[in-house]
Tab-separated table of C-alpha atoms in Angstrom:
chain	number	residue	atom	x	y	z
A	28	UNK	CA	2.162	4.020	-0.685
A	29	UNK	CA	1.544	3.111	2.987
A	30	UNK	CA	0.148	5.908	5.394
A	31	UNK	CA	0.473	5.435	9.157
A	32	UNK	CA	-1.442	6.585	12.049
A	33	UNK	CA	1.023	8.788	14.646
A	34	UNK	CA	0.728	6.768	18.364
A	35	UNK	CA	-1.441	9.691	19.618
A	36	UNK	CA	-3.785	9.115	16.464
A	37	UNK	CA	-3.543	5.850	17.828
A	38	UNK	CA	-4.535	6.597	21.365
A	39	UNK	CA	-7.829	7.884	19.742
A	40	UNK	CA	-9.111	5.116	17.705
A	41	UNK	CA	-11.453	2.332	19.115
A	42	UNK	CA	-10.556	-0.843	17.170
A	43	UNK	CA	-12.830	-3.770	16.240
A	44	UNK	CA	-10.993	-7.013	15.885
A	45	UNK	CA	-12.134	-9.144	12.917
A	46	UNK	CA	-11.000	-12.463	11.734
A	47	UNK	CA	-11.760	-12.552	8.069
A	48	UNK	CA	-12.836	-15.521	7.302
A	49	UNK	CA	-15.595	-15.076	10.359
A	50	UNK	CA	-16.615	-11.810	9.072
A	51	UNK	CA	-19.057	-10.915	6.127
A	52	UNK	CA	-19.388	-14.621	4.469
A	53	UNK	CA	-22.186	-15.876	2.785
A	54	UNK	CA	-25.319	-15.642	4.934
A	55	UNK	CA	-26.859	-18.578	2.862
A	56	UNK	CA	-23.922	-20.645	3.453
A	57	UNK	CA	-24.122	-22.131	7.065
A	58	UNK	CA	-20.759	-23.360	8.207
A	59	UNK	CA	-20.510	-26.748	9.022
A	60	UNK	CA	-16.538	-27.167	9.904
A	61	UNK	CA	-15.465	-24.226	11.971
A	62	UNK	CA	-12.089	-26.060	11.789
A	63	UNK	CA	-11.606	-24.396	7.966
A	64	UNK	CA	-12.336	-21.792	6.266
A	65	UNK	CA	-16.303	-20.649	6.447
A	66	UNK	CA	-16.234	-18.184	3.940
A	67	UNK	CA	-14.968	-14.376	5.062
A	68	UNK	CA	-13.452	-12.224	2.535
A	69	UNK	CA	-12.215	-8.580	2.237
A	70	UNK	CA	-15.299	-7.857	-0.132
A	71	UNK	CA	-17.553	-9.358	2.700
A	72	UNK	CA	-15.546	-7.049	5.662
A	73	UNK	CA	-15.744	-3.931	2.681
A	74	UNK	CA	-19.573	-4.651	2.510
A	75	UNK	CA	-20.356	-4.173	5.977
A	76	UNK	CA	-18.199	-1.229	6.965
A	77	UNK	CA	-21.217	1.108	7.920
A	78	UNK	CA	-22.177	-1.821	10.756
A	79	UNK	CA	-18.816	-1.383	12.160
A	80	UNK	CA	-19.306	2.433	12.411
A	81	UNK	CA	-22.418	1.941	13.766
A	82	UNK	CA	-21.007	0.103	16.483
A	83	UNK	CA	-18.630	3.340	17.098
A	84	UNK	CA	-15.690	1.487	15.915
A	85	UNK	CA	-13.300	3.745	13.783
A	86	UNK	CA	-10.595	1.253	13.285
A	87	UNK	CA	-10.569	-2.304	12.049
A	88	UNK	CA	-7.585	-4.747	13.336
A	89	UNK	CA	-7.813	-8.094	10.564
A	90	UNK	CA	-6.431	-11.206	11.033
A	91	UNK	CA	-3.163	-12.229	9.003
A	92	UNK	CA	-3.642	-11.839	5.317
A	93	UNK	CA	-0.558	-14.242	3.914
A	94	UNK	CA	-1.423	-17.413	2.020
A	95	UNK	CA	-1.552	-19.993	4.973
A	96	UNK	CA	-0.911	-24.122	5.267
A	97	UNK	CA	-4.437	-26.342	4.607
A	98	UNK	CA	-6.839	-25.042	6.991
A	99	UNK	CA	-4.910	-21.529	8.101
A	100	UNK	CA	-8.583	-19.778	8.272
A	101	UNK	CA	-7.533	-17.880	11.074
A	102	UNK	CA	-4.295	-16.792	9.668
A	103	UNK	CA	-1.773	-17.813	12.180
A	104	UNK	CA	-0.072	-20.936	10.083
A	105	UNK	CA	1.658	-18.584	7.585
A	106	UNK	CA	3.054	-21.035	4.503
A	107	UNK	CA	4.008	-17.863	2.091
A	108	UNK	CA	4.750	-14.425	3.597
A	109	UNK	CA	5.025	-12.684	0.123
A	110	UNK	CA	0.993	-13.709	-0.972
A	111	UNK	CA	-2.460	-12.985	-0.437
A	112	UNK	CA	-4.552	-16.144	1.276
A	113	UNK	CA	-6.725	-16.248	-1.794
A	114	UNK	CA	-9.411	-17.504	0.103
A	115	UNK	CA	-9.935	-14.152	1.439
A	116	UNK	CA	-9.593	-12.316	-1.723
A	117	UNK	CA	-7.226	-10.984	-4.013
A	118	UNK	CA	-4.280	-8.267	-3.596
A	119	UNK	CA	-6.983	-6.014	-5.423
A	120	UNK	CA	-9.724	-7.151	-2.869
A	121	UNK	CA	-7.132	-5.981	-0.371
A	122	UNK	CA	-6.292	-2.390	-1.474
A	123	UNK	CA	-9.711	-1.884	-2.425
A	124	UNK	CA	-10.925	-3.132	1.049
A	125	UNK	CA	-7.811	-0.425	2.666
A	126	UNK	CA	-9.135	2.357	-0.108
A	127	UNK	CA	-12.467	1.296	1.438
A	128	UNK	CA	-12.220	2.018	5.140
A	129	UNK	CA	-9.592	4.698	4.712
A	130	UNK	CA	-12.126	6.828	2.793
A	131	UNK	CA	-15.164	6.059	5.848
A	132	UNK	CA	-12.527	7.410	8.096
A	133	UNK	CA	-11.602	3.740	9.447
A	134	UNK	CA	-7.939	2.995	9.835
A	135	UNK	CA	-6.926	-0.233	9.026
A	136	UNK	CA	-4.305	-2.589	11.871
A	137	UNK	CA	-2.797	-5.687	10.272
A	138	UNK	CA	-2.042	-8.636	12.463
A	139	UNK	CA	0.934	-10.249	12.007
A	140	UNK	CA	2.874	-13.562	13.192
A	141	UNK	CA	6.772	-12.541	13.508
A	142	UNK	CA	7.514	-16.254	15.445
A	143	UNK	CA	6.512	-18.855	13.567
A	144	UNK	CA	5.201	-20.075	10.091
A	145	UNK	CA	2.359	-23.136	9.726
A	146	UNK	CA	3.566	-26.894	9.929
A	147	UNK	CA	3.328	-29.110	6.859
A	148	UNK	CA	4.050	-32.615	7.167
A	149	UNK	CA	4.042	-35.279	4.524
A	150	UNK	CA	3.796	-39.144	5.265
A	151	UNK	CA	4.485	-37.650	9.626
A	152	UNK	CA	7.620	-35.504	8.298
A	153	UNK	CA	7.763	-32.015	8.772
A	154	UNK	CA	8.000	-30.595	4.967
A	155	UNK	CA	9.814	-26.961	4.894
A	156	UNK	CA	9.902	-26.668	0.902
A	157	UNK	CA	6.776	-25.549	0.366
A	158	UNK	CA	6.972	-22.423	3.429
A	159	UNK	CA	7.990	-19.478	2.052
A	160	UNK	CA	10.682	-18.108	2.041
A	161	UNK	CA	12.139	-20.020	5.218
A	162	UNK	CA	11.700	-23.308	2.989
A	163	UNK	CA	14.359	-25.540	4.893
A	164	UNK	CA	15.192	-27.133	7.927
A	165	UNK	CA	18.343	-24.747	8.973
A	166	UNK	CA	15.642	-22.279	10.003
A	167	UNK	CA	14.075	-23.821	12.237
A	168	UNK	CA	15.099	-25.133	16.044
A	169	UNK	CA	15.661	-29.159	16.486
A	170	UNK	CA	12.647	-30.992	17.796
A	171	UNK	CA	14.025	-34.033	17.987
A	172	UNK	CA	13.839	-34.052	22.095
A	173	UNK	CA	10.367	-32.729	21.494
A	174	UNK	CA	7.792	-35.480	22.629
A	175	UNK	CA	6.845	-37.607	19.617
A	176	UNK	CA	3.811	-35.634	19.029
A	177	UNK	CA	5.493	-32.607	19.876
A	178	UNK	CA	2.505	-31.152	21.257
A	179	UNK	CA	2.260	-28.939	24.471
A	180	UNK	CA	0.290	-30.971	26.992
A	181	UNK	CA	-0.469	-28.542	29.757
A	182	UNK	CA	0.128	-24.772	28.651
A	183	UNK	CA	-1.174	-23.414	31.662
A	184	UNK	CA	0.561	-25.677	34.234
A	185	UNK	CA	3.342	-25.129	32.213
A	186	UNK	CA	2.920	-21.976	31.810
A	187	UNK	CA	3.775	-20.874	35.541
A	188	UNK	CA	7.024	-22.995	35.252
A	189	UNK	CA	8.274	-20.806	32.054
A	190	UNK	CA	6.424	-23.623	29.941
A	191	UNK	CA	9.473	-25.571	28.838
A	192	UNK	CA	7.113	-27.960	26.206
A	193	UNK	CA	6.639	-24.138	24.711
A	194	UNK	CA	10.062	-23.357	24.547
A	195	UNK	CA	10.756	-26.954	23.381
A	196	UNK	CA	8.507	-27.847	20.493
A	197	UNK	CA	7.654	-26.548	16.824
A	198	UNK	CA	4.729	-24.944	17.832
């Protein structure tokens, strides 16, 4: 069952951003790539939910919870829409973490990434079979005028003249 807060609840509610795998990992563990994962989990955020009241936060808004491509820590390179990133946890770890804040009064924001998935390439080829469930090519927009690396150069020059690398490549 899914509750939601009304917009006015909303209004109320002073929200504490938290990207899970940044959040309430092993303290003995320091992290020495903070270009992968580093060790956050649901249990971890669930373990600390009295310091984030005692901040005067009464919300939580967590990073994407879907399984991501290698390295995904931050959510944001979705590879399978309908699972858990086990490295945060299980589905369990998940409601339990939801049953957790709901219960301290803390309402729970999910982010979400509605324009994109992650990019998987094999031997420099993009691979779609493996992103689910838009596992083919037909979903996605050609990049074949994309520059070869079909990486933006200059967002924020670009960005004043309606960033046309943005527009144009698999981001």
């Amino acid at each position: 069952e899914v509750f939601s807060a009304s917009s006015d609840e909303w209004k109320g509610k002073i929200i504490y951003q938290v990207l899970t795998d940044r959040f309430g990992g092993p303290e003995t563990t320091p992290c020495d790539n903070l270009g992968y994962y580093c060790g956050g989990t649901f249990k971890g955020i669930q373990e600390n939910l009295d310091y984030i009241i005692g901040m005067g936060f009464n919300a939580i808004w967590i990073s994407p919870i879907v399984a991501n491509t290698p390295g995904g820590y931050h959510g944001y390179s979705a590879q399978d829409l309908f699972q858990i990133n086990s490295n945060f946890g299980s589905p369990s770890d998940f409601i339990n973490l939801v049953n957790a804040c709901h219960s301290a009064g803390i309402a729970v924001m999910l982010d979400v990434v509605a324009n994109h998935m992650g990019i998987v390439k094999v031997n420099g080829e993009y691979e779609y079979t493996s992103l689910v469930p838009f596992d083919d090519v037909t979903y996605y927009h050609s990049c074949s005028f994309c520059p070869s690396d079909c990486n933006i150069h200059d967002y924020y020059t670009n960005q004043s003249q309606n960033c046309v690398e943005c527009q144009d490549c698999q981001i």
